[in-house]
Amino acid sequence: QTDILVGTPIANRDRTELEGLIGFFVNTLVMRTEISGDYCFNELLPRIREMALSAYAHQDLPFEMLVETLQPERDMSHTPLFQVMFALQNAPMSEIELTGLTVSSLPIESSTAKFDLTLSMENTTTGLVGGWEYNTDLFSCSTIERMTGHFVTLLEGIVANPSEQISQLPLLTQFEQQQLLVEWNDTQSNYPHDKCIHQLFEEQVELTPDALAVVYENQHLTYRELNSRANQLAHYLRSLGVSADVLVGICVERSLEMVVGLLGILKAGGAYVPLDPEYPQERLSFMLEDTQLSVILTQEKLVNKLGDRSLPRASVICLDSNWDIIDQQIQQNPTNSITSDNLAYVMYTSGSTGQPKGVSIVHRSVARLVTQTDYVSFSEKDVFLQVAPIAFDAATFEIWGALLNGGKLVIYPSNTPSIDELGKVIEQYQVTTLWLTAGLFHLMVDENIHAFKPLRQLLAGGDVLSVSHVQKFLQTVENCQLINGYGPTENTTFTCCYQIPKSLSPDVSVPIGRAIANTQVYILDQNLQPVPIGVPGELHIGGAGLAQGYFNRPELTQQKFI
């Protein structure tokens, strides 16, 4: 519903204001009409006319009586009933002729806005002339200038096509369309979009074969050693029928075997499905039933976690007790025909909004996340701390951000990080790149902020960052770039990022930033039309990071991946 006010109410004014209106009478009509049916302008106009004529039949009712009858909730911060007014001054004004006297009209200047926003239109001999009156506590001059452009664009659209549905009429000026749809989404970069994750890893092995690839407590593997073990596992998985887009479950504790398992599955041509052993049995059972896995990688002590129902139809390989069999395979890189458009993994969402959903991510999307990007820097000198469970998509950034760029991946020793232990691990391994949830970041700032000193870059996200915590971090940790990272699993970990400057105003929230490389973001209304700057809408994301859809959920995929 929308309220339209014609004219200006003269009730409830103080004496000074009323004296300024002597000799000037304006009729007041508060009118309500329904426009939710998405009419075209040709349909809406007669409805408004009919409603207006009906309203004139009650024009003798005083405005204060209307307020008293409706009894709106009163708030001293705004006027009752409505806060935005459209006033059309179309009463005929006859010329005044007096002997020896020249009469002309003078505009009344006012420094006080009577409503939040008022648009006054006057019918003149040269056409309609309009002016805005607005509350400067709510609107800036640039906002009103944009609004003027939107109003003119809307009127032009109505004149050009009055039979168009109102929801489809244009608001954006050509300049804004170019800015919102093209300039702000020109994020293309030259990344290896045609290569798979394991191919990029193998290229890194050729460059730094003897560099440390992964460290877990007192164990470690070089790039060459990790590649050889993953190759042996891949050949074994191929013998079990694993090929392109075949899903392979992996349910292991934090260990070197965890990384070997992920890489081996990809090298075999399959796609991994992370099964967190900490998950409740009911959730694990649902995922196993949904994916109908034929092969599962695990460890001897975790076999019982998988449940009896899934085991008869799946080949269960224990990466610890069965390794003597796997170790008989050759160590050369396997060959397969998969491309960057094939599945890399299926990762299930938390199910906080209902049933968990499997998100299908291809190799190209991971390459877009961790190679030739702009939101963070990667190098062979970086030490990544792998904190997130592999069933959480932050692990995609941690694991492949390190291994596809020649860095060292340090696996955090337990599933639940404590503040003290996290600080010790950062110090022990001189970690340079770290991702934390917003909650864990806040705790570290409160209780162990000096542990961040070795870091070169820290990404935090998953929730709103506290401005006070961010300011404390910026004042204490000098040589670390703090980044607010935002993105759903459906767009491969990160969609938008904001590199927080050293000076952050305490009066604003921490933005989620702009789209990272090879990503597009659009803020649209309920009719999928772009909204102007400053107008609320819903975030829509696209680009190379976008998932194929939801596994085994075609209806939901069609609904969400539009």
XYZ file of N, CA and C in Angstrom, residues 288-531:
732
model
N 25.358 -39.720 3.952
C 25.691 -40.989 3.296
C 24.527 -41.495 2.448
N 23.319 -41.326 2.950
C 22.138 -41.757 2.216
C 21.920 -40.883 0.988
N 22.163 -39.586 1.127
C 21.922 -38.641 0.041
C 22.909 -38.841 -1.110
N 24.168 -39.133 -0.777
C 25.200 -39.246 -1.808
C 25.354 -40.657 -2.363
N 24.899 -41.666 -1.611
C 25.028 -43.067 -2.062
C 26.477 -43.364 -2.462
N 27.401 -43.050 -1.560
C 28.829 -43.202 -1.847
C 29.189 -44.664 -2.099
N 30.054 -44.881 -3.086
C 30.548 -46.236 -3.368
C 31.930 -46.461 -2.760
N 32.631 -45.353 -2.417
C 33.961 -45.446 -1.817
C 34.046 -44.425 -0.686
N 34.588 -44.845 0.447
C 34.773 -43.951 1.592
C 36.198 -44.137 2.130
N 36.910 -43.028 2.308
C 38.219 -43.037 2.958
C 38.028 -42.669 4.420
N 38.681 -43.416 5.310
C 38.534 -43.144 6.735
C 39.760 -43.666 7.479
N 39.659 -43.757 8.788
C 40.694 -44.346 9.643
C 40.046 -45.447 10.474
N 40.847 -46.400 10.889
C 40.342 -47.599 11.560
C 39.415 -47.259 12.717
N 39.782 -46.286 13.529
C 39.002 -45.988 14.735
C 37.694 -45.249 14.434
N 37.508 -44.822 13.171
C 36.310 -44.050 12.832
C 35.293 -44.855 12.036
N 35.600 -46.107 11.734
C 34.700 -46.912 10.910
C 33.311 -46.998 11.524
N 33.263 -47.161 12.834
C 31.959 -47.289 13.507
C 31.125 -46.008 13.410
N 31.782 -44.860 13.197
C 31.046 -43.593 13.074
C 30.177 -43.569 11.818
N 30.551 -44.388 10.832
C 29.846 -44.345 9.552
C 28.528 -45.091 9.586
N 28.329 -45.938 10.577
C 27.072 -46.671 10.693
C 27.058 -47.904 9.811
N 26.319 -48.893 10.210
C 26.306 -50.175 9.510
C 25.570 -50.116 8.176
N 24.571 -49.230 8.064
C 23.728 -49.253 6.863
C 24.497 -48.828 5.619
N 25.485 -47.920 5.767
C 26.192 -47.418 4.596
C 27.306 -48.341 4.145
N 27.830 -49.184 5.048
C 29.030 -49.949 4.747
C 28.832 -51.062 3.731
N 27.733 -51.799 3.707
C 27.617 -52.913 2.745
C 27.731 -52.477 1.289
N 27.264 -51.259 0.958
C 27.293 -50.841 -0.444
C 28.514 -49.996 -0.785
N 29.403 -49.737 0.169
C 30.566 -48.887 -0.068
C 31.858 -49.628 0.230
N 32.882 -49.332 -0.562
C 34.228 -49.822 -0.260
C 34.844 -48.855 0.749
N 35.143 -49.343 1.930
C 35.697 -48.510 2.993
C 37.206 -48.757 3.069
N 37.998 -47.703 2.824
C 39.453 -47.811 2.851
C 39.978 -47.023 4.032
N 40.709 -47.688 4.905
C 41.326 -47.031 6.061
C 42.731 -46.571 5.658
N 42.946 -45.270 5.692
C 44.214 -44.720 5.234
C 45.369 -45.053 6.163
N 45.072 -45.566 7.345
C 46.156 -45.985 8.242
C 46.383 -47.493 8.140
N 45.385 -48.311 8.469
C 45.581 -49.762 8.510
C 45.641 -50.403 7.120
N 45.102 -49.735 6.096
C 45.148 -50.298 4.742
C 46.261 -49.700 3.876
N 47.112 -48.892 4.459
C 48.106 -48.200 3.621
C 49.116 -49.163 3.006
N 49.373 -50.306 3.638
C 50.329 -51.248 3.069
C 49.866 -51.749 1.706
N 48.542 -51.806 1.491
C 48.013 -52.199 0.185
C 48.172 -51.052 -0.814
N 47.828 -49.856 -0.357
C 47.923 -48.669 -1.218
C 49.376 -48.418 -1.608
N 50.295 -48.713 -0.702
C 51.716 -48.433 -0.903
C 52.313 -49.266 -2.038
N 51.604 -50.258 -2.507
C 52.104 -51.092 -3.596
C 51.861 -50.448 -4.970
N 51.082 -49.364 -4.992
C 50.780 -48.692 -6.257
C 51.973 -47.837 -6.712
N 52.012 -47.522 -8.020
C 53.096 -46.695 -8.559
C 52.938 -45.252 -8.091
N 54.031 -44.478 -8.151
C 54.051 -43.120 -7.620
C 53.952 -42.053 -8.713
N 53.805 -42.467 -9.968
C 53.707 -41.491 -11.052
C 52.330 -40.825 -11.066
N 52.302 -39.590 -11.614
C 51.041 -38.866 -11.739
C 50.078 -39.644 -12.627
N 48.877 -39.921 -12.172
C 47.900 -40.605 -13.040
C 47.395 -39.657 -14.120
N 46.950 -40.220 -15.201
C 46.346 -39.415 -16.263
C 44.846 -39.663 -16.286
N 44.104 -38.605 -16.536
C 42.652 -38.739 -16.696
C 42.159 -37.638 -17.613
N 40.936 -37.712 -17.981
C 40.381 -36.796 -18.990
C 39.490 -35.721 -18.395
N 39.507 -35.558 -17.085
C 38.607 -34.561 -16.491
C 39.099 -33.153 -16.798
N 38.189 -32.216 -16.765
C 38.495 -30.812 -17.040
C 38.137 -29.965 -15.822
N 38.402 -28.675 -15.941
C 38.107 -27.762 -14.828
C 36.617 -27.599 -14.595
N 35.797 -28.116 -15.496
C 34.344 -28.059 -15.324
C 33.795 -29.277 -14.583
N 34.658 -30.233 -14.261
C 34.229 -31.397 -13.497
C 34.176 -31.082 -12.009
N 33.410 -31.905 -11.271
C 33.266 -31.698 -9.831
C 34.581 -31.859 -9.099
N 34.826 -30.974 -8.126
C 35.968 -31.107 -7.217
C 35.504 -31.609 -5.859
N 34.386 -31.088 -5.374
C 33.848 -31.564 -4.095
C 32.366 -31.247 -3.989
N 31.710 -31.963 -3.103
C 30.335 -31.662 -2.693
C 30.365 -31.442 -1.197
N 30.059 -30.231 -0.781
C 30.152 -29.849 0.629
C 28.763 -29.499 1.150
N 28.400 -30.072 2.277
C 27.049 -29.873 2.810
C 26.998 -28.654 3.728
N 25.936 -27.865 3.552
C 25.720 -26.703 4.403
C 25.310 -27.162 5.796
N 25.273 -26.219 6.712
C 25.011 -26.547 8.109
C 23.599 -27.033 8.359
N 22.681 -26.660 7.478
C 21.282 -27.032 7.694
C 20.573 -26.122 8.669
N 21.155 -24.939 8.932
C 20.545 -24.013 9.890
C 19.205 -23.484 9.401
N 18.978 -23.491 8.082
C 17.703 -23.022 7.535
C 16.821 -24.179 7.090
N 17.126 -25.383 7.551
C 16.343 -26.556 7.173
C 17.255 -27.752 6.962
N 16.942 -28.571 6.002
C 17.724 -29.769 5.716
C 19.068 -29.376 5.093
N 20.175 -30.017 5.502
C 21.477 -29.717 4.876
C 21.420 -29.929 3.372
N 22.166 -29.089 2.654
C 22.186 -29.154 1.198
C 23.620 -29.389 0.728
N 23.796 -30.300 -0.194
C 25.108 -30.540 -0.773
C 25.380 -29.554 -1.889
N 26.449 -28.762 -1.751
C 26.805 -27.752 -2.745
C 27.880 -28.335 -3.663
N 27.616 -28.340 -4.958
C 28.507 -28.970 -5.937
C 29.453 -27.939 -6.542
N 30.747 -28.049 -6.213
C 31.760 -27.089 -6.652
C 32.700 -27.753 -7.652
N 33.018 -27.026 -8.731
C 33.911 -27.556 -9.760
C 35.330 -27.032 -9.547
N 36.291 -27.641 -10.248
C 37.706 -27.275 -10.102
C 37.949 -25.799 -10.430
N 37.320 -25.307 -11.479
C 37.542 -23.931 -11.917
C 37.230 -22.928 -10.803
N 36.220 -23.229 -10.012
C 35.817 -22.306 -8.944
C 36.896 -22.184 -7.873
N 37.577 -23.290 -7.576
C 38.648 -23.250 -6.576
C 39.856 -22.500 -7.132
N 40.157 -22.710 -8.419
C 41.261 -21.968 -9.046
C 40.989 -20.475 -8.991
N 39.737 -20.084 -9.192
C 39.369 -18.653 -9.106
C 39.593 -18.089 -7.712
N 39.436 -18.955 -6.674
C 39.549 -18.497 -5.290
C 40.993 -18.232 -4.869
N 41.931 -19.063 -5.333
C 43.278 -19.038 -4.743
C 44.399 -18.768 -5.737
N 44.068 -18.441 -6.991
C 45.128 -18.105 -7.944
C 44.787 -16.799 -8.643
N 45.793 -15.966 -8.834
C 45.656 -14.711 -9.572
C 44.465 -13.887 -9.088
N 44.347 -13.764 -7.788
C 43.217 -13.023 -7.240
C 43.697 -11.727 -6.602
N 42.777 -10.944 -6.052
C 43.120 -9.596 -5.607
C 42.780 -9.300 -4.145
N 42.077 -10.172 -3.470
C 41.638 -9.869 -2.113
C 42.691 -10.206 -1.063
N 43.675 -11.043 -1.445
C 44.744 -11.458 -0.548
C 45.924 -11.825 -1.430
N 47.122 -11.878 -0.854
C 48.293 -12.247 -1.654
C 48.791 -13.624 -1.236
N 49.244 -14.400 -2.225
C 49.776 -15.740 -1.986
C 51.226 -15.783 -2.451
N 52.065 -16.496 -1.707
C 53.455 -16.661 -2.127
C 54.035 -17.920 -1.513
N 55.202 -18.333 -2.008
C 55.882 -19.521 -1.497
C 56.371 -19.321 -0.061
N 56.464 -18.080 0.378
C 56.953 -17.796 1.725
C 55.854 -17.876 2.780
N 54.612 -18.022 2.346
C 53.489 -17.998 3.290
C 53.373 -19.301 4.064
N 52.980 -19.159 5.330
C 52.671 -20.301 6.194
C 51.196 -20.182 6.567
N 50.398 -21.128 6.081
C 48.960 -21.135 6.340
C 48.673 -22.039 7.529
N 47.800 -21.587 8.409
C 47.327 -22.440 9.498
C 45.956 -22.973 9.123
N 45.855 -24.290 9.072
C 44.597 -24.933 8.682
C 43.783 -25.226 9.940
N 42.818 -24.337 10.220
C 42.032 -24.401 11.447
C 40.635 -24.961 11.189
N 40.033 -24.600 10.081
C 38.639 -24.966 9.815
C 38.510 -26.461 9.560
N 37.423 -27.092 9.989
C 37.148 -28.483 9.603
C 37.034 -28.578 8.080
N 37.441 -29.715 7.499
C 37.404 -29.813 6.039
C 35.975 -29.832 5.504
N 34.987 -30.022 6.377
C 33.589 -29.958 5.953
C 33.062 -28.530 5.956
N 33.933 -27.564 6.266
C 33.576 -26.145 6.279
C 34.366 -25.480 5.168
N 33.727 -24.626 4.357
C 34.371 -24.186 3.124
C 35.552 -23.246 3.323
N 35.784 -22.755 4.534
C 37.009 -21.986 4.773
C 38.245 -22.865 4.568
N 38.082 -24.183 4.770
C 39.204 -25.104 4.551
C 39.640 -25.094 3.094
N 38.739 -24.817 2.177
C 39.100 -24.719 0.763
C 40.137 -23.631 0.556
N 39.926 -22.479 1.186
C 40.889 -21.383 1.113
C 42.207 -21.768 1.774
N 42.139 -22.373 2.954
C 43.348 -22.687 3.704
C 44.222 -23.713 2.984
N 43.622 -24.841 2.590
C 44.390 -25.958 2.029
C 44.930 -25.624 0.649
N 44.039 -25.215 -0.251
C 44.478 -24.991 -1.627
C 45.145 -23.640 -1.801
N 44.850 -22.675 -0.924
C 45.601 -21.421 -0.956
C 47.074 -21.648 -0.685
N 47.370 -22.599 0.204
C 48.770 -22.936 0.499
C 49.368 -23.802 -0.597
N 48.732 -24.929 -0.916
C 49.361 -25.955 -1.748
C 49.412 -25.607 -3.225
N 48.566 -24.703 -3.701
C 48.627 -24.310 -5.110
C 49.521 -23.112 -5.337
N 50.129 -22.612 -4.247
C 51.006 -21.443 -4.363
C 52.377 -21.665 -3.739
N 52.687 -22.909 -3.372
C 54.015 -23.219 -2.848
C 54.207 -22.906 -1.389
N 53.124 -22.583 -0.658
C 53.247 -22.268 0.758
C 53.301 -23.513 1.621
N 53.476 -23.288 2.913
C 53.495 -24.380 3.885
C 52.151 -24.421 4.604
N 51.555 -25.617 4.669
C 50.265 -25.807 5.335
C 50.500 -26.468 6.687
N 50.185 -25.745 7.754
C 50.310 -26.274 9.112
C 48.920 -26.664 9.590
N 48.737 -27.944 9.894
C 47.433 -28.434 10.338
C 47.319 -28.235 11.840
N 46.290 -27.516 12.247
C 46.066 -27.272 13.669
C 45.805 -28.610 14.378
N 46.387 -28.826 15.552
C 46.384 -30.162 16.153
C 45.050 -30.662 16.697
N 44.054 -29.823 16.842
C 42.779 -30.320 17.382
C 41.623 -29.655 16.661
N 40.428 -30.207 16.845
C 39.244 -29.679 16.171
C 38.727 -28.399 16.797
N 38.910 -28.243 18.094
C 38.373 -27.081 18.806
C 39.520 -26.219 19.319
N 39.826 -25.124 18.625
C 40.963 -24.306 19.036
C 40.702 -23.557 20.333
N 41.688 -23.602 21.230
C 41.643 -22.775 22.435
C 42.467 -21.522 22.187
N 42.171 -20.462 22.932
C 42.853 -19.188 22.728
C 44.361 -19.332 22.956
N 44.750 -19.980 24.049
C 46.174 -20.118 24.371
C 46.883 -20.995 23.350
N 46.273 -22.133 23.017
C 46.926 -23.062 22.098
C 47.054 -22.450 20.705
N 46.035 -21.707 20.267
C 46.088 -21.060 18.965
C 47.254 -20.077 18.913
N 47.404 -19.307 19.977
C 48.517 -18.367 20.029
C 49.863 -19.060 19.978
N 49.998 -20.182 20.681
C 51.267 -20.925 20.689
C 51.595 -21.475 19.313
N 50.590 -22.009 18.605
C 50.830 -22.568 17.277
C 51.235 -21.475 16.296
N 50.587 -20.307 16.363
C 50.953 -19.183 15.492
C 52.398 -18.791 15.719
N 52.801 -18.729 16.986
C 54.175 -18.352 17.331
C 55.158 -19.441 16.930
N 54.838 -20.698 17.205
C 55.756 -21.809 16.932
C 56.091 -21.924 15.450
N 55.087 -21.801 14.594
C 55.303 -21.999 13.163
C 55.421 -20.688 12.396
N 55.379 -19.563 13.113
C 55.453 -18.241 12.474
C 54.458 -18.145 11.313
N 53.200 -18.405 11.656
C 52.111 -18.381 10.676
C 51.982 -16.976 10.083
N 51.829 -16.903 8.760
C 51.686 -15.604 8.093
C 50.266 -15.340 7.604
N 49.494 -16.416 7.323
C 48.142 -16.247 6.785
C 47.173 -17.087 7.607
N 46.106 -16.429 8.068
C 45.179 -17.090 8.989
C 43.755 -16.664 8.678
N 42.843 -17.628 8.770
C 41.407 -17.333 8.685
C 40.756 -17.721 10.003
N 39.905 -16.819 10.536
C 39.181 -17.084 11.776
C 37.723 -16.674 11.622
N 36.858 -17.362 12.348
C 35.484 -16.886 12.444
C 35.483 -15.558 13.189
N 34.451 -14.771 12.985
C 34.353 -13.481 13.671
C 34.388 -13.671 15.185
N 33.697 -14.707 15.674
C 33.663 -14.957 17.116
C 35.029 -15.273 17.690
N 35.792 -16.116 17.001
C 37.123 -16.474 17.480
C 38.078 -15.280 17.374
N 37.906 -14.481 16.330
C 38.702 -13.259 16.193
C 38.462 -12.323 17.376
N 37.205 -12.135 17.752
C 36.881 -11.264 18.884
C 37.503 -11.791 20.182
N 37.441 -13.097 20.403
C 38.028 -13.688 21.608
C 39.540 -13.488 21.653
N 40.182 -13.694 20.514
C 41.631 -13.520 20.462
C 42.024 -12.070 20.734
N 41.260 -11.136 20.178
C 41.549 -9.716 20.423
C 41.394 -9.399 21.907
N 40.391 -9.971 22.540
C 40.150 -9.706 23.959
C 41.207 -10.342 24.861
N 41.646 -11.549 24.533
C 42.432 -12.324 25.495
C 43.866 -12.612 25.078
N 44.168 -12.542 23.775
C 45.533 -12.910 23.373
C 45.917 -12.204 22.086
N 45.720 -10.909 22.037
C 45.900 -10.161 20.795
C 47.351 -10.165 20.321
N 48.308 -10.241 21.232
C 49.715 -10.195 20.834
C 50.146 -11.454 20.080
N 49.334 -12.498 20.130
C 49.649 -13.716 19.369
C 49.559 -13.471 17.864
N 48.883 -12.388 17.451
C 48.745 -12.089 16.028
C 49.999 -11.475 15.417
N 50.996 -11.153 16.215
C 52.147 -10.382 15.734
C 52.856 -10.999 14.519
N 53.023 -12.335 14.416
C 53.726 -12.875 13.238
C 52.934 -12.776 11.935
N 51.626 -12.547 12.018
C 50.771 -12.630 10.831
C 51.070 -11.510 9.833
N 50.934 -11.865 8.569
C 51.017 -10.893 7.475
C 49.627 -10.515 6.984
N 48.705 -11.470 7.052
C 47.324 -11.200 6.647
C 46.377 -12.099 7.441
N 45.302 -11.478 7.913
C 44.304 -12.176 8.720
C 42.937 -11.920 8.111
N 42.250 -13.012 7.779
C 40.889 -12.913 7.257
C 39.919 -13.350 8.339
N 38.881 -12.567 8.552
C 37.858 -12.909 9.548
C 36.497 -12.738 8.898
N 35.541 -13.573 9.306
C 34.215 -13.456 8.706
C 33.253 -14.472 9.275
N 32.170 -14.681 8.566
C 31.124 -15.586 9.020
C 30.078 -14.894 9.867
N 30.364 -13.658 10.290
C 29.429 -12.871 11.082
C 29.923 -11.425 11.066
N 29.160 -10.534 11.691
C 29.518 -9.118 11.711
C 30.740 -8.905 12.598
N 31.719 -8.154 12.103
C 32.899 -7.828 12.897
C 32.602 -6.625 13.776
N 32.992 -6.740 15.043
C 32.825 -5.638 15.999
C 33.823 -4.527 15.680
N 33.318 -3.297 15.543
C 34.182 -2.160 15.215
C 35.217 -1.931 16.316
N 34.810 -2.072 17.579
C 35.754 -1.838 18.678
C 36.884 -2.863 18.662
N 36.567 -4.114 18.350
C 37.610 -5.139 18.271
C 38.543 -4.881 17.087
N 37.961 -4.463 15.970
C 38.784 -4.156 14.800
C 39.728 -3.000 15.109
N 39.231 -1.964 15.760
C 40.080 -0.823 16.096
C 41.206 -1.222 17.046
N 40.902 -2.047 18.015
C 41.935 -2.516 18.949
C 43.002 -3.314 18.209
N 42.574 -4.154 17.264
C 43.528 -4.927 16.464
C 44.429 -3.989 15.664
N 43.835 -3.005 14.995
C 44.604 -2.095 14.153
C 45.608 -1.292 14.962
N 45.266 -0.964 16.197
C 46.163 -0.186 17.052
C 47.298 -1.022 17.633
N 47.088 -2.348 17.708
C 48.058 -3.216 18.389
C 48.938 -3.993 17.417
N 48.356 -4.508 16.344
C 49.092 -5.353 15.397
C 49.449 -4.496 14.180
N 50.712 -4.198 14.011
C 51.119 -3.168 13.064
C 51.252 -3.654 11.623
N 51.836 -4.800 11.403
C 52.224 -5.199 10.048
C 51.340 -6.298 9.462
N 50.097 -6.320 9.858
C 49.173 -7.351 9.377
C 47.962 -6.695 8.720
N 47.643 -7.150 7.506
C 46.453 -6.661 6.821
C 45.238 -7.453 7.294
N 44.258 -6.739 7.873
C 43.022 -7.361 8.332
C 41.990 -7.270 7.211
N 41.347 -8.402 6.915
C 40.407 -8.476 5.799
C 39.086 -9.045 6.297
N 38.000 -8.343 6.001
C 36.669 -8.863 6.292
C 36.222 -9.671 5.078
N 36.051 -10.978 5.261
C 35.696 -11.850 4.150
C 34.255 -12.321 4.255
N 33.517 -12.182 3.159
C 32.113 -12.587 3.143
C 31.851 -13.508 1.952
N 31.042 -14.527 2.162
C 30.611 -15.342 1.032
C 29.955 -16.629 1.484
N 28.957 -17.090 0.747
C 28.320 -18.372 1.045
C 29.085 -19.523 0.402
N 28.845 -20.733 0.895
C 29.440 -21.934 0.319
C 29.114 -22.043 -1.167
N 27.947 -21.565 -1.550
C 27.497 -21.670 -2.947
C 28.347 -20.862 -3.916
N 29.220 -19.997 -3.408
C 30.094 -19.228 -4.298
C 31.562 -19.449 -3.948
N 31.877 -20.641 -3.452
C 33.259 -21.066 -3.171
C 33.963 -20.105 -2.214
N 33.505 -20.115 -0.986
C 34.137 -19.493 0.178
C 34.003 -17.974 0.231
N 34.595 -17.241 -0.720
C 34.563 -15.779 -0.654
C 33.892 -15.187 -1.880
N 33.038 -14.193 -1.623
C 32.389 -13.434 -2.680
C 32.864 -11.994 -2.664
N 32.798 -11.376 -1.491
C 33.255 -9.997 -1.304
C 34.297 -9.972 -0.194
N 35.240 -9.063 -0.315
C 36.242 -8.867 0.742
C 36.513 -7.378 0.898
N 36.890 -7.015 2.122
C 37.192 -5.617 2.428
C 38.511 -5.567 3.186
N 39.514 -4.993 2.564
C 40.800 -4.797 3.224
C 40.674 -3.565 4.120
N 40.625 -3.814 5.416
C 40.314 -2.755 6.378
C 41.493 -1.802 6.518
N 41.275 -0.496 6.317
C 42.372 0.475 6.445
C 42.788 0.643 7.900
N 43.944 1.240 8.101
C 44.478 1.401 9.454
C 43.645 2.343 10.303
N 42.915 3.239 9.662
C 42.013 4.136 10.401
C 40.583 3.787 10.040
N 39.805 3.395 11.028
C 38.413 3.001 10.820
C 37.526 3.828 11.733
N 36.537 4.489 11.167
C 35.641 5.326 11.955
C 34.835 4.468 12.929
N 34.697 4.912 14.168
C 33.889 4.152 15.139
C 32.389 4.269 14.891
N 31.993 5.147 13.966
C 30.577 5.407 13.745
C 29.978 4.579 12.623
N 30.780 3.729 11.983
C 30.261 2.943 10.866
C 30.521 1.465 11.124
N 29.730 0.620 10.482
C 29.971 -0.817 10.550
C 31.090 -1.178 9.584
N 31.634 -2.375 9.758
C 32.708 -2.836 8.873
C 32.067 -3.377 7.591
N 32.361 -2.796 6.445
C 31.727 -3.255 5.201
C 32.197 -4.655 4.817
N 31.414 -5.324 3.962
C 31.874 -6.591 3.394
C 32.669 -6.342 2.122
N 32.771 -5.100 1.700
C 33.635 -4.770 0.582
C 32.993 -4.979 -0.766
N 33.845 -5.238 -1.741
C 33.402 -5.412 -3.117
C 33.729 -6.810 -3.611
N 33.217 -7.132 -4.781
C 33.423 -8.457 -5.363
C 34.903 -8.707 -5.616
N 35.362 -9.917 -5.272
C 36.741 -10.282 -5.557
C 36.870 -10.617 -7.041
N 38.080 -10.900 -7.485
C 38.338 -11.142 -8.898
C 37.448 -12.249 -9.451
N 36.982 -12.030 -10.669
C 36.164 -13.008 -11.403
C 34.848 -13.328 -10.690
N 34.307 -12.305 -10.038
C 33.050 -12.431 -9.294
C 32.184 -11.216 -9.590
N 30.885 -11.418 -9.673
C 29.958 -10.301 -9.860
C 28.941 -10.284 -8.722
N 28.581 -9.095 -8.284
C 27.534 -8.944 -7.274
C 26.545 -7.872 -7.741
N 25.276 -8.137 -7.506
C 24.214 -7.215 -7.875
C 23.229 -7.128 -6.718
N 22.751 -5.931 -6.420
C 21.705 -5.749 -5.418
C 20.404 -5.481 -6.171
N 19.462 -6.417 -6.045
C 18.241 -6.388 -6.830
C 17.012 -6.317 -5.936
N 15.907 -5.830 -6.508
C 14.644 -5.820 -5.767
C 13.923 -7.151 -5.975
N 12.702 -7.258 -5.460
C 11.972 -8.520 -5.540
C 11.592 -8.894 -6.967
N 11.686 -7.945 -7.889
C 11.400 -8.217 -9.297
C 12.681 -8.392 -10.107
N 13.801 -8.580 -9.400
C 15.119 -8.806 -10.010
C 15.597 -7.609 -10.817
N 15.157 -6.416 -10.420
C 15.632 -5.195 -11.053
C 16.702 -4.565 -10.165
N 17.798 -4.037 -10.744
C 18.835 -3.395 -9.926
C 18.267 -2.203 -9.169
N 18.617 -2.095 -7.899
C 18.159 -0.954 -7.099
C 19.228 0.138 -7.133
